Each structure stands twice: as C-alpha cells, then as structure tokens.
PDB file of C-alpha atoms in Angstrom:
ATOM      1  CA  MET A 973       0.000   0.000   0.000  1.00  0.00           C
ATOM      2  CA  THR A 974       1.321   3.438  -0.902  1.00  0.00           C
ATOM      3  CA  GLN A 975       1.287   6.309   1.553  1.00  0.00           C
ATOM      4  CA  GLU A 976      -0.974   8.359  -0.730  1.00  0.00           C
ATOM      5  CA  ARG A 977      -3.534   5.552  -0.952  1.00  0.00           C
ATOM      6  CA  PHE A 978      -3.343   5.027   2.796  1.00  0.00           C
ATOM      7  CA  LEU A 979      -4.071   8.693   3.488  1.00  0.00           C
ATOM      8  CA  GLU A 980      -6.877   8.793   0.948  1.00  0.00           C
ATOM      9  CA  ARG A 981      -8.641   5.864   2.604  1.00  0.00           C
ATOM     10  CA  ARG A 982      -8.093   6.640   6.284  1.00  0.00           C
ATOM     11  CA  GLN A 983      -7.527  10.357   6.869  1.00  0.00           C
ATOM     12  CA  ALA A 984     -11.222  11.225   7.125  1.00  0.00           C
ATOM     13  CA  SER A 985     -11.603   8.770   9.993  1.00  0.00           C
ATOM     14  CA  TRP A 986      -8.574  10.231  11.776  1.00  0.00           C
ATOM     15  CA  ASP A 987      -9.959  13.743  11.419  1.00  0.00           C
ATOM     16  CA  LYS A 988     -13.245  12.616  12.950  1.00  0.00           C
ATOM     17  CA  ILE A 989     -11.461  10.885  15.832  1.00  0.00           C
ATOM     18  CA  GLU A 990      -9.390  14.016  16.452  1.00  0.00           C
ATOM     19  CA  GLY A 991     -12.561  16.085  16.540  1.00  0.00           C
ATOM     20  CA  ILE A 992     -14.073  13.727  19.096  1.00  0.00           C
ATOM     21  CA  VAL A 993     -11.108  13.589  21.474  1.00  0.00           C
ATOM     22  CA  ASN A 994     -10.760  17.379  21.342  1.00  0.00           C
ATOM     23  CA  GLY A 995     -14.481  18.033  21.379  1.00  0.00           C
ATOM     24  CA  SER A 996     -17.248  18.562  23.876  1.00  0.00           C
ATOM     25  CA  ALA A 997     -18.915  15.938  26.049  1.00  0.00           C
ATOM     26  CA  LYS A 998     -21.989  16.111  23.783  1.00  0.00           C
ATOM     27  CA  ASN A 999     -19.856  15.324  20.737  1.00  0.00           C
ATOM     28  CA  ILE A1000     -18.402  12.323  22.558  1.00  0.00           C
ATOM     29  CA  ARG A1001     -21.844  11.025  23.557  1.00  0.00           C
ATOM     30  CA  ASN A1002     -23.161  11.389  20.003  1.00  0.00           C
ATOM     31  CA  ASN A1003     -20.377   9.123  18.708  1.00  0.00           C
ATOM     32  CA  ALA A1004     -20.331   6.609  21.556  1.00  0.00           C
ATOM     33  CA  ALA A1005     -21.369   3.685  19.343  1.00  0.00           C
ATOM     34  CA  TRP A1006     -18.982   4.484  16.480  1.00  0.00           C
ATOM     35  CA  PHE A1007     -15.869   5.410  18.424  1.00  0.00           C
ATOM     36  CA  PRO A1008     -14.761   2.001  19.860  1.00  0.00           C
ATOM     37  CA  ARG A1009     -14.724   0.380  16.410  1.00  0.00           C
ATOM     38  CA  ALA A1010     -12.976   3.405  14.910  1.00  0.00           C
ATOM     39  CA  PHE A1011     -10.404   3.295  17.692  1.00  0.00           C
ATOM     40  CA  ARG A1012      -9.565  -0.353  16.936  1.00  0.00           C
ATOM     41  CA  GLU A1013      -9.103   0.578  13.279  1.00  0.00           C
ATOM     42  CA  LEU A1014      -6.902   3.482  14.357  1.00  0.00           C
ATOM     43  CA  THR A1015      -4.534   1.162  16.235  1.00  0.00           C
ATOM     44  CA  GLN A1016      -4.337  -0.999  13.112  1.00  0.00           C
ATOM     45  CA  ASP A1017      -3.540   2.116  11.077  1.00  0.00           C
ATOM     46  CA  LEU A1018      -0.677   2.915  13.438  1.00  0.00           C
ATOM     47  CA  ASN A1019       0.760  -0.570  13.025  1.00  0.00           C
ATOM     48  CA  THR A1020       0.377  -0.306   9.231  1.00  0.00           C
ATOM     49  CA  ALA A1021       2.122   3.081   9.115  1.00  0.00           C
ATOM     50  CA  ARG A1022       5.022   1.750  11.169  1.00  0.00           C
ATOM     51  CA  ALA A1023       5.307  -1.452   9.146  1.00  0.00           C
ATOM     52  CA  HIS A1024       5.501   0.506   5.869  1.00  0.00           C
ATOM     53  CA  ALA A1025       7.801   3.201   7.338  1.00  0.00           C
ATOM     54  CA  PHE A1026       5.478   5.996   6.297  1.00  0.00           C
ATOM     55  CA  ASP A1027       6.209   9.677   7.003  1.00  0.00           C
ATOM     56  CA  PRO A1028       7.165  10.136  10.707  1.00  0.00           C
ATOM     57  CA  VAL A1029       4.672  13.017  10.910  1.00  0.00           C
ATOM     58  CA  ILE A1030       1.868  10.579  10.099  1.00  0.00           C
ATOM     59  CA  ILE A1031       3.131   8.049  12.639  1.00  0.00           C
ATOM     60  CA  GLU A1032       3.440  10.720  15.331  1.00  0.00           C
ATOM     61  CA  ARG A1033      -0.114  11.909  14.699  1.00  0.00           C
ATOM     62  CA  LEU A1034      -1.516   8.381  14.836  1.00  0.00           C
ATOM     63  CA  ASN A1035       0.404   7.592  18.010  1.00  0.00           C
ATOM     64  CA  ARG A1036      -0.946  10.732  19.674  1.00  0.00           C
ATOM     65  CA  LEU A1037      -4.498   9.909  18.618  1.00  0.00           C
ATOM     66  CA  VAL A1038      -4.136   6.374  19.973  1.00  0.00           C
ATOM     67  CA  LEU A1039      -2.995   7.690  23.358  1.00  0.00           C
ATOM     68  CA  GLU A1040      -5.748  10.311  23.505  1.00  0.00           C
ATOM     69  CA  GLY A1041      -8.379   7.866  22.286  1.00  0.00           C
ATOM     70  CA  ASN A1042      -7.292   5.273  24.811  1.00  0.00           C
ATOM     71  CA  GLN A1043      -7.674   7.790  27.613  1.00  0.00           C
ATOM     72  CA  LEU A1044     -11.143   8.703  26.354  1.00  0.00           C
ATOM     73  CA  LEU A1045     -12.236   5.060  26.190  1.00  0.00           C
ATOM     74  CA  TYR A1046     -10.687   3.756  29.381  1.00  0.00           C
ATOM     75  CA  GLY A1047     -10.089   6.837  31.500  1.00  0.00           C
ATOM     76  CA  GLN A1048     -13.261   6.313  33.516  1.00  0.00           C
ATOM     77  CA  HIS A1049     -11.760   3.093  34.939  1.00  0.00           C
ATOM     78  CA  SER A1050      -8.503   4.699  35.980  1.00  0.00           C
ATOM     79  CA  TRP A1051      -9.206   4.390  39.715  1.00  0.00           C
ATOM     80  CA  SER A1052      -9.943   0.646  39.610  1.00  0.00           C
ATOM     81  CA  VAL A1053      -7.192  -1.829  40.365  1.00  0.00           C
ATOM     82  CA  LYS A1054      -7.311  -3.059  36.771  1.00  0.00           C
ATOM     83  CA  GLY A1055      -7.159   0.507  35.490  1.00  0.00           C
ATOM     84  CA  LEU A1056      -4.180   1.318  37.720  1.00  0.00           C
ATOM     85  CA  VAL A1057      -2.294  -1.788  36.606  1.00  0.00           C
ATOM     86  CA  ASP A1058      -3.087  -1.004  32.964  1.00  0.00           C
ATOM     87  CA  PHE A1059      -1.865   2.554  33.464  1.00  0.00           C
ATOM     88  CA  ILE A1060       1.420   1.447  35.039  1.00  0.00           C
ATOM     89  CA  LEU A1061       2.132  -1.367  32.587  1.00  0.00           C
ATOM     90  CA  ARG A1062       1.007   0.333  29.394  1.00  0.00           C
ATOM     91  CA  THR A1063      -0.297   3.910  29.345  1.00  0.00           C
ATOM     92  CA  PHE A1064       2.482   5.591  31.328  1.00  0.00           C
ATOM     93  CA  PRO A1065       5.503   4.051  29.553  1.00  0.00           C
ATOM     94  CA  GLN A1066       3.826   4.572  26.172  1.00  0.00           C
ATOM     95  CA  SER A1067       3.374   8.265  27.008  1.00  0.00           C
ATOM     96  CA  ILE A1068       7.056   8.516  27.914  1.00  0.00           C
ATOM     97  CA  ARG A1069       8.104   6.923  24.628  1.00  0.00           C
ATOM     98  CA  THR A1070       5.788   9.174  22.631  1.00  0.00           C
ATOM     99  CA  HIS A1071       7.470  12.289  24.057  1.00  0.00           C
ATOM    100  CA  TRP A1072      10.937  10.844  24.578  1.00  0.00           C
ATOM    101  CA  LYS A1073      12.781  13.580  22.687  1.00  0.00           C
ATOM    102  CA  GLY A1074      11.375  16.389  24.819  1.00  0.00           C
ATOM    103  CA  ILE A1075      11.818  14.384  28.006  1.00  0.00           C
ATOM    104  CA  ALA A1076      15.417  13.555  27.073  1.00  0.00           C
ATOM    105  CA  ALA A1077      16.111  17.253  26.453  1.00  0.00           C
ATOM    106  CA  VAL A1078      14.778  18.201  29.900  1.00  0.00           C
ATOM    107  CA  HIS A1079      16.895  15.437  31.457  1.00  0.00           C
ATOM    108  CA  LEU A1080      19.995  16.808  29.738  1.00  0.00           C
ATOM    109  CA  ILE A1081      19.262  20.302  31.046  1.00  0.00           C
ATOM    110  CA  PHE A1082      18.723  19.065  34.601  1.00  0.00           C
ATOM    111  CA  TYR A1083      21.703  16.723  34.862  1.00  0.00           C
ATOM    112  CA  GLY A1084      23.953  19.046  32.889  1.00  0.00           C
ATOM    113  CA  ILE A1085      23.338  21.906  35.324  1.00  0.00           C
ATOM    114  CA  MET A1086      23.603  19.628  38.357  1.00  0.00           C
ATOM    115  CA  LEU A1087      26.891  18.014  37.301  1.00  0.00           C
ATOM    116  CA  PHE A1088      28.428  21.328  36.256  1.00  0.00           C
ATOM    117  CA  THR A1089      27.481  22.953  39.565  1.00  0.00           C
ATOM    118  CA  GLY A1090      28.813  19.965  41.492  1.00  0.00           C
ATOM    119  CA  PHE A1091      32.113  20.141  39.616  1.00  0.00           C
ATOM    120  CA  LEU A1092      32.477  23.860  40.332  1.00  0.00           C
ATOM    121  CA  CYS A1093      31.736  23.394  44.031  1.00  0.00           C
ATOM    122  CA  VAL A1094      34.298  20.585  44.303  1.00  0.00           C
ATOM    123  CA  ARG A1095      36.863  22.706  42.452  1.00  0.00           C
ATOM    124  CA  PHE A1096      36.016  25.934  44.308  1.00  0.00           C
ATOM    125  CA  PRO A1097      34.689  24.922  47.765  1.00  0.00           C
ATOM    126  CA  GLU A1098      33.739  28.452  48.830  1.00  0.00           C
ATOM    127  CA  MET A1099      31.271  28.667  45.960  1.00  0.00           C
ATOM    128  CA  VAL A1100      28.767  26.556  47.884  1.00  0.00           C
ATOM    129  CA  TYR A1101      28.157  29.480  50.256  1.00  0.00           C
ATOM    130  CA  GLU A1102      26.956  31.567  47.321  1.00  0.00           C
ATOM    131  CA  ILE A1103      24.210  28.991  46.788  1.00  0.00           C
ATOM    132  CA  MET A1104      23.312  28.044  50.364  1.00  0.00           C
ATOM    133  CA  GLY A1105      24.064  29.699  53.676  1.00  0.00           C
ATOM    134  CA  GLU A1106      26.724  28.483  56.082  1.00  0.00           C
ATOM    135  CA  ARG A1107      24.088  27.118  58.467  1.00  0.00           C
ATOM    136  CA  GLN A1108      22.427  25.127  55.696  1.00  0.00           C
ATOM    137  CA  ALA A1109      25.790  23.795  54.528  1.00  0.00           C
ATOM    138  CA  TRP A1110      26.612  22.743  58.105  1.00  0.00           C
ATOM    139  CA  ASN A1111      23.262  20.955  58.377  1.00  0.00           C
ATOM    140  CA  MET A1112      24.080  19.088  55.175  1.00  0.00           C
ATOM    141  CA  GLU A1113      27.371  17.949  56.699  1.00  0.00           C
ATOM    142  CA  GLN A1114      25.620  16.701  59.842  1.00  0.00           C
ATOM    143  CA  MET A1115      23.067  14.842  57.773  1.00  0.00           C
ATOM    144  CA  TYR A1116      25.740  12.678  56.140  1.00  0.00           C
ATOM    145  CA  ASP A1117      28.360  12.567  58.907  1.00  0.00           C
ATOM    146  CA  PRO A1118      28.599   8.880  59.920  1.00  0.00           C
ATOM    147  CA  GLU A1119      29.539   9.974  63.453  1.00  0.00           C
ATOM    148  CA  SER A1120      26.411  12.087  63.976  1.00  0.00           C
ATOM    149  CA  ASP A1121      23.677  10.980  66.381  1.00  0.00           C
ATOM    150  CA  HIS A1122      21.103  10.020  63.764  1.00  0.00           C
ATOM    151  CA  PHE A1123      23.584   7.599  62.200  1.00  0.00           C
ATOM    152  CA  LEU A1124      24.538   6.025  65.533  1.00  0.00           C
ATOM    153  CA  GLU A1125      21.000   5.691  66.949  1.00  0.00           C
ATOM    154  CA  PRO A1126      18.739   3.092  65.267  1.00  0.00           C
ATOM    155  CA  ARG A1127      15.300   4.263  64.119  1.00  0.00           C
ATOM    156  CA  ASP A1128      12.189   2.158  64.783  1.00  0.00           C
ATOM    157  CA  VAL A1129       9.332   1.465  62.366  1.00  0.00           C
ATOM    158  CA  SER A1130       7.261   4.404  63.602  1.00  0.00           C
ATOM    159  CA  GLY A1131      10.211   6.688  62.914  1.00  0.00           C
ATOM    160  CA  ASP A1132      10.462   5.306  59.389  1.00  0.00           C
ATOM    161  CA  ALA A1133       6.743   5.929  58.895  1.00  0.00           C
ATOM    162  CA  ASP A1134       7.116   9.519  60.101  1.00  0.00           C
ATOM    163  CA  MET A1135       9.945  10.086  57.643  1.00  0.00           C
ATOM    164  CA  PHE A1136       7.863   8.515  54.866  1.00  0.00           C
ATOM    165  CA  GLY A1137       5.227  11.195  55.435  1.00  0.00           C
ATOM    166  CA  PHE A1138       7.889  13.901  55.353  1.00  0.00           C
ATOM    167  CA  TYR A1139       9.464  12.559  52.167  1.00  0.00           C
ATOM    168  CA  ILE A1140       6.065  12.336  50.447  1.00  0.00           C
ATOM    169  CA  TYR A1141       5.327  15.965  51.306  1.00  0.00           C
ATOM    170  CA  ASN A1142       8.775  17.132  50.229  1.00  0.00           C
ATOM    171  CA  ASN A1143       8.808  15.188  46.953  1.00  0.00           C
ATOM    172  CA  ILE A1144       5.294  16.159  45.920  1.00  0.00           C
ATOM    173  CA  SER A1145       5.856  19.837  46.736  1.00  0.00           C
ATOM    174  CA  ILE A1146       9.010  19.982  44.576  1.00  0.00           C
ATOM    175  CA  ALA A1147       7.301  18.206  41.685  1.00  0.00           C
ATOM    176  CA  PHE A1148       4.187  20.370  41.952  1.00  0.00           C
ATOM    177  CA  ARG A1149       6.213  23.569  41.802  1.00  0.00           C
ATOM    178  CA  SER A1150       8.084  22.216  38.775  1.00  0.00           C
ATOM    179  CA  PHE A1151       4.796  21.466  37.021  1.00  0.00           C
ATOM    180  CA  ALA A1152       2.834  24.544  38.087  1.00  0.00           C
ATOM    181  CA  GLY A1153       5.630  26.849  36.945  1.00  0.00           C
ATOM    182  CA  GLY A1154       4.738  25.905  33.381  1.00  0.00           C
ATOM    183  CA  ILE A1155       1.780  28.253  33.402  1.00  0.00           C
ATOM    184  CA  ILE A1156       4.288  31.112  32.861  1.00  0.00           C
ATOM    185  CA  ALA A1157       4.903  30.062  29.249  1.00  0.00           C
ATOM    186  CA  GLY A1158       6.979  27.166  30.561  1.00  0.00           C
ATOM    187  CA  VAL A1159       9.656  29.532  31.894  1.00  0.00           C
ATOM    188  CA  GLY A1160       8.707  28.881  35.507  1.00  0.00           C
ATOM    189  CA  SER A1161       9.234  25.145  35.121  1.00  0.00           C
ATOM    190  CA  LEU A1162      12.699  25.707  33.663  1.00  0.00           C
ATOM    191  CA  ILE A1163      13.660  28.127  36.438  1.00  0.00           C
ATOM    192  CA  ILE A1164      12.514  25.748  39.183  1.00  0.00           C
ATOM    193  CA  LEU A1165      14.194  22.805  37.466  1.00  0.00           C
ATOM    194  CA  ALA A1166      17.450  24.762  37.177  1.00  0.00           C
ATOM    195  CA  PHE A1167      17.240  25.868  40.827  1.00  0.00           C
ATOM    196  CA  ASN A1168      16.816  22.277  42.007  1.00  0.00           C
ATOM    197  CA  ALA A1169      19.700  21.157  39.788  1.00  0.00           C
ATOM    198  CA  VAL A1170      21.996  23.897  41.122  1.00  0.00           C
ATOM    199  CA  PHE A1171      21.099  23.156  44.742  1.00  0.00           C
ATOM    200  CA  LEU A1172      21.559  19.396  44.375  1.00  0.00           C
ATOM    201  CA  GLY A1173      24.864  19.871  42.566  1.00  0.00           C
ATOM    202  CA  ALA A1174      26.106  22.269  45.237  1.00  0.00           C
ATOM    203  CA  ALA A1175      25.023  19.924  48.027  1.00  0.00           C
ATOM    204  CA  ALA A1176      26.795  16.982  46.397  1.00  0.00           C
ATOM    205  CA  GLY A1177      29.962  19.000  45.832  1.00  0.00           C
ATOM    206  CA  HIS A1178      29.999  20.219  49.431  1.00  0.00           C
ATOM    207  CA  ILE A1179      29.454  16.748  50.878  1.00  0.00           C
ATOM    208  CA  ILE A1180      32.251  15.350  48.713  1.00  0.00           C
ATOM    209  CA  ASN A1181      34.604  18.091  49.948  1.00  0.00           C
ATOM    210  CA  SER A1182      33.549  17.336  53.535  1.00  0.00           C
ATOM    211  CA  GLY A1183      34.670  13.722  53.174  1.00  0.00           C
ATOM    212  CA  PHE A1184      31.226  12.145  53.471  1.00  0.00           C
ATOM    213  CA  ALA A1185      30.792  11.024  49.865  1.00  0.00           C
ATOM    214  CA  GLU A1186      30.276   7.377  50.830  1.00  0.00           C
ATOM    215  CA  THR A1187      27.359   8.029  53.167  1.00  0.00           C
ATOM    216  CA  PHE A1188      25.882  10.615  50.794  1.00  0.00           C
ATOM    217  CA  PHE A1189      25.867   8.430  47.697  1.00  0.00           C
ATOM    218  CA  GLY A1190      24.949   5.376  49.750  1.00  0.00           C
ATOM    219  CA  PHE A1191      21.824   7.232  50.874  1.00  0.00           C
ATOM    220  CA  ILE A1192      20.669   8.833  47.626  1.00  0.00           C
ATOM    221  CA  ILE A1193      21.451   6.017  45.179  1.00  0.00           C
ATOM    222  CA  GLY A1194      18.559   3.862  46.372  1.00  0.00           C
ATOM    223  CA  HIS A1195      15.706   6.254  45.615  1.00  0.00           C
ATOM    224  CA  SER A1196      17.270   8.786  43.243  1.00  0.00           C
ATOM    225  CA  SER A1197      16.186   6.984  40.070  1.00  0.00           C
ATOM    226  CA  PHE A1198      12.504   7.409  40.911  1.00  0.00           C
ATOM    227  CA  GLU A1199      12.714  10.799  42.614  1.00  0.00           C
ATOM    228  CA  LEU A1200      14.910  12.671  40.142  1.00  0.00           C
ATOM    229  CA  THR A1201      13.168  11.200  37.101  1.00  0.00           C
ATOM    230  CA  ALA A1202       9.777  12.166  38.515  1.00  0.00           C
ATOM    231  CA  ILE A1203      10.939  15.739  39.121  1.00  0.00           C
ATOM    232  CA  VAL A1204      12.188  15.983  35.535  1.00  0.00           C
ATOM    233  CA  LEU A1205       8.905  14.548  34.208  1.00  0.00           C
ATOM    234  CA  SER A1206       6.954  17.098  36.250  1.00  0.00           C
ATOM    235  CA  ALA A1207       8.998  19.896  34.711  1.00  0.00           C
ATOM    236  CA  PHE A1208       8.385  18.456  31.244  1.00  0.00           C
ATOM    237  CA  GLY A1209       4.658  18.438  31.977  1.00  0.00           C
ATOM    238  CA  GLY A1210       4.826  22.088  32.995  1.00  0.00           C
ATOM    239  CA  LEU A1211       6.698  22.966  29.812  1.00  0.00           C
ATOM    240  CA  GLN A1212       4.062  21.195  27.706  1.00  0.00           C
ATOM    241  CA  LEU A1213       1.309  23.071  29.507  1.00  0.00           C
ATOM    242  CA  GLY A1214       2.984  26.435  29.001  1.00  0.00           C
ATOM    243  CA  TYR A1215       3.739  25.711  25.354  1.00  0.00           C
ATOM    244  CA  ARG A1216       0.154  24.753  24.530  1.00  0.00           C
ATOM    245  CA  LEU A1217      -1.191  27.760  26.393  1.00  0.00           C
ATOM    246  CA  PHE A1218       0.517  30.144  23.989  1.00  0.00           C
ATOM    247  CA  ILE A1219       1.180  28.022  20.870  1.00  0.00           C
ATOM    248  CA  THR A1220      -2.299  26.771  19.990  1.00  0.00           C
ATOM    249  CA  GLN A1221      -1.524  25.518  16.438  1.00  0.00           C
ATOM    250  CA  GLY A1222      -4.784  26.825  15.045  1.00  0.00           C
ATOM    251  CA  LEU A1223      -6.965  25.506  17.876  1.00  0.00           C
ATOM    252  CA  THR A1224      -8.872  27.630  20.323  1.00  0.00           C
ATOM    253  CA  ARG A1225      -6.963  28.153  23.554  1.00  0.00           C
ATOM    254  CA  ALA A1226      -9.417  25.896  25.388  1.00  0.00           C
ATOM    255  CA  ALA A1227      -9.005  23.093  22.824  1.00  0.00           C
ATOM    256  CA  SER A1228      -5.235  23.509  22.919  1.00  0.00           C
ATOM    257  CA  MET A1229      -5.229  23.165  26.699  1.00  0.00           C
ATOM    258  CA  ARG A1230      -7.465  20.086  26.503  1.00  0.00           C
ATOM    259  CA  ARG A1231      -4.970  18.528  24.125  1.00  0.00           C
ATOM    260  CA  ALA A1232      -2.125  19.475  26.469  1.00  0.00           C
ATOM    261  CA  GLY A1233      -4.033  17.869  29.313  1.00  0.00           C
ATOM    262  CA  LYS A1234      -4.286  14.601  27.422  1.00  0.00           C
ATOM    263  CA  THR A1235      -0.507  14.685  27.000  1.00  0.00           C
ATOM    264  CA  VAL A1236       0.334  15.859  30.496  1.00  0.00           C
ATOM    265  CA  ILE A1237      -2.083  13.937  32.730  1.00  0.00           C
ATOM    266  CA  PRO A1238      -0.577  10.456  32.140  1.00  0.00           C
ATOM    267  CA  ILE A1239       2.954  11.789  32.654  1.00  0.00           C
ATOM    268  CA  ILE A1240       2.108  13.744  35.810  1.00  0.00           C
ATOM    269  CA  SER A1241       0.073  10.847  37.212  1.00  0.00           C
ATOM    270  CA  GLY A1242       2.961   8.488  36.547  1.00  0.00           C
ATOM    271  CA  SER A1243       5.452  10.850  38.147  1.00  0.00           C
ATOM    272  CA  ALA A1244       3.238  11.028  41.258  1.00  0.00           C
ATOM    273  CA  ILE A1245       3.347   7.230  41.534  1.00  0.00           C
ATOM    274  CA  MET A1246       7.130   7.353  41.136  1.00  0.00           C
ATOM    275  CA  LEU A1247       7.398   9.912  43.947  1.00  0.00           C
ATOM    276  CA  VAL A1248       5.428   7.650  46.280  1.00  0.00           C
ATOM    277  CA  ILE A1249       7.764   4.766  45.404  1.00  0.00           C
ATOM    278  CA  ALA A1250      10.766   7.042  45.996  1.00  0.00           C
ATOM    279  CA  ALA A1251       9.430   8.050  49.418  1.00  0.00           C
ATOM    280  CA  VAL A1252       8.922   4.405  50.409  1.00  0.00           C
ATOM    281  CA  ILE A1253      12.478   3.515  49.380  1.00  0.00           C
ATOM    282  CA  GLU A1254      13.915   6.632  51.030  1.00  0.00           C
ATOM    283  CA  ALA A1255      12.174   6.009  54.363  1.00  0.00           C
ATOM    284  CA  PHE A1256      12.480   2.243  54.664  1.00  0.00           C
ATOM    285  CA  TRP A1257      15.659   1.412  52.713  1.00  0.00           C
ATOM    286  CA  SER A1258      17.917   4.390  52.005  1.00  0.00           C
ATOM    287  CA  SER A1259      18.012   5.434  55.658  1.00  0.00           C
ATOM    288  CA  GLN A1260      18.965   1.942  56.909  1.00  0.00           C
ATOM    289  CA  HIS A1261      22.693   2.433  57.464  1.00  0.00           C
ATOM    290  CA  GLN A1262      23.435  -1.114  58.617  1.00  0.00           C
ATOM    291  CA  PHE A1263      23.538  -2.525  55.090  1.00  0.00           C
ATOM    292  CA  PRO A1264      26.961  -2.695  53.387  1.00  0.00           C
ATOM    293  CA  MET A1265      27.788  -0.035  50.825  1.00  0.00           C
ATOM    294  CA  ALA A1266      28.234  -2.561  48.011  1.00  0.00           C
ATOM    295  CA  LEU A1267      24.673  -3.812  48.508  1.00  0.00           C
ATOM    296  CA  ARG A1268      23.242  -0.292  48.636  1.00  0.00           C
ATOM    297  CA  LEU A1269      25.089   0.805  45.502  1.00  0.00           C
ATOM    298  CA  GLY A1270      24.162  -2.389  43.681  1.00  0.00           C
ATOM    299  CA  ALA A1271      20.485  -1.993  44.550  1.00  0.00           C
ATOM    300  CA  GLY A1272      20.544   1.653  43.493  1.00  0.00           C
ATOM    301  CA  ILE A1273      22.191   0.939  40.148  1.00  0.00           C
ATOM    302  CA  ALA A1274      19.703  -1.884  39.571  1.00  0.00           C
ATOM    303  CA  GLY A1275      16.896   0.610  40.193  1.00  0.00           C
ATOM    304  CA  TRP A1276      18.209   2.925  37.470  1.00  0.00           C
ATOM    305  CA  VAL A1277      18.629   0.062  34.998  1.00  0.00           C
ATOM    306  CA  LEU A1278      15.177  -1.406  35.681  1.00  0.00           C
ATOM    307  CA  LEU A1279      13.510   1.989  35.369  1.00  0.00           C
ATOM    308  CA  PHE A1280      15.231   2.586  32.036  1.00  0.00           C
ATOM    309  CA  LEU A1281      14.157  -0.842  30.762  1.00  0.00           C
ATOM    310  CA  TYR A1282      10.616  -0.225  31.996  1.00  0.00           C
ATOM    311  CA  PHE A1283      10.299   2.953  29.946  1.00  0.00           C
ATOM    312  CA  ILE A1284      11.731   1.224  26.872  1.00  0.00           C
ATOM    313  CA  LEU A1285       9.931  -2.121  27.027  1.00  0.00           C
ATOM    314  CA  ALA A1286       6.726  -1.860  29.072  1.00  0.00           C
ATOM    315  CA  GLY A1287       3.514  -1.748  27.056  1.00  0.00           C
ATOM    316  CA  ARG A1288       5.014  -3.068  23.852  1.00  0.00           C
ATOM    317  CA  GLY A1289       3.426  -5.926  21.970  1.00  0.00           C
ATOM    318  CA  LYS A1290       0.049  -4.272  22.389  1.00  0.00           C
ATOM    319  CA  SER A1291      -2.035  -3.038  19.537  1.00  0.00           C
ATOM    320  CA  HIS A1292      -2.162   0.373  21.188  1.00  0.00           C
ATOM    321  CA  ASP A1293       1.539   1.068  21.038  1.00  0.00           C
TER     322      ASP A1293
END
C-alpha cells in the first residue's frame, strides 16, 4: 500500500477521531457507538504506518491519537485496580516513549546543570556558600556525617513511617512547583528545574569536599532513580502546559489546553506514583545504614537500569503502542 492511498482511505476517519477527542462531552456522547470500532481501526492504522515506514509526521499523529483515544475510552476506569495496573504497565511508559525527545532534552538540562554545579563546588569549595548559607551547609554535613547521632542511633518502624510522610510531602511539593511553573509560558518550570539542579549539585559537591561522599551516595542512590526522574517529568509536563497555552496551532486556547491535558495527565500521574515509590524507598531502605555499601550501591544501580528498561519495554506488543 502506498502512503498516498493510505491517506486517501483513512484520513477522514482520523480527522473525525481528532474532533471527538478534542471536542465537547456532547460530541463524545453522540459518537459513543462508532468510536470504539474506529479506535480499533486506528490502532491498526498505526501498526500499518510503522510497518511501511510511512512519514514520521503521520506516525506521530496516529500515536498521539491512539494515546488520547485510549484515555477517552478507558479513562473512567482509571481508579480501579485493573485501570491502575493497565496505566502502570502500558499507558504511562507509552506516554514517555511518545514524548521521549522532549523528556530527554529536559533530562539533559537538569543533569547538565547539576553536574556542572557539582564540579564547580568541588573545584572551588567556597562557591557553595553563594548557593546556600553556612548554616544550611553545616546541616548538610551533619546529615551525612557517619559519626552524627542520627547515624549512631537506630530508628524504629514508627520513625520510618514519620519520615515517609515527610518525604512524600517534600517530593510532591518539589514536583508540583516544577509542574505549576509551566503556566508562565513554561519559563517557571525551567527556572525551578534549574534551581533544584543547582542546589543538588552544590550539596553533592559540598558533601564530597567534607569527606562524606560514601554516606551521601549510599543514601541517595537507592531512591534517586525514581525521585529525580519524577521531578524531571513534572517539569516536562509544565513545559508542555505552558507551550500549549501560547502556541495553539490553530486551535482555540481551550481546545489547545485540553490537548495538552491529554498529553500531560498520564505523565504527571505516573510521576506522582514514582514519587510515592521514591518516598517508600527513602524512608524504609535508604536510611537503613546497617547494610553494606556494596549492597546499597548495587540496589541503586539496579533501580536505574530497571527503570530505564521499563520505559523502553513496558507496554510493547500491544495493539495500542
């Protein structure tokens, strides 16, 4: 089948599907009987376009429509156990792969700033005091000093639970600010992302200079894959929101924001789940100092590898992807 013939036969259906997913509730109700069959045909169209290596613009459009159509069809079940499992195993990783270029760019910005700041603070130790006050820097030292009281005194289960609540609040607040900053044309999300990267880089550089690198990296390696990735995804969501608020691509502003919501909601929801996982690991594993460093580093590296494989492989082999 040629690309021209493919477009001639199927484009009208895609246009109608796009009108439904971007339309009003009344428009959706009026097409309730037609849409499920059309959606199945749409997933077949996506597979056909990929198999024939058609124009990437066509494939990108079909992939977006599949994601948006899937949310329209199955979104009402999202709070059931089955819906949650389906979201984790399919919808979330598919959303990440659909927007992988933008997400990769935000990752590069975040880690580039963080590593550069860390290098500068290791090379020029006094620089850390331009980023955080002396008292805050001293508190950071105490936090990772293996001779400090909180390292020497064991913490019971209730203490772990208390810290879990604190970590949840802290993680969610950082991610929310990263996302909400997007309303300022996306600039706010970038500023908050850069601030977090600078602070984390400075903290790491200062702890390394203080001689506590082993305890520092032994603590953060366990949960950092989930926490840092979720923060970056939240910033990406904010950037998408800000972009669609001002660059409507011919849609009304309301329709543009609805489309942005369909892109952003799965990513933000997934990042929230990741932050909960990070808080669990941070409270009940990362803070347990009795485990040997080799085990902690190995578990942390495994977490990064498994998360990377999850984003690459999860949800494949389905007609929706």
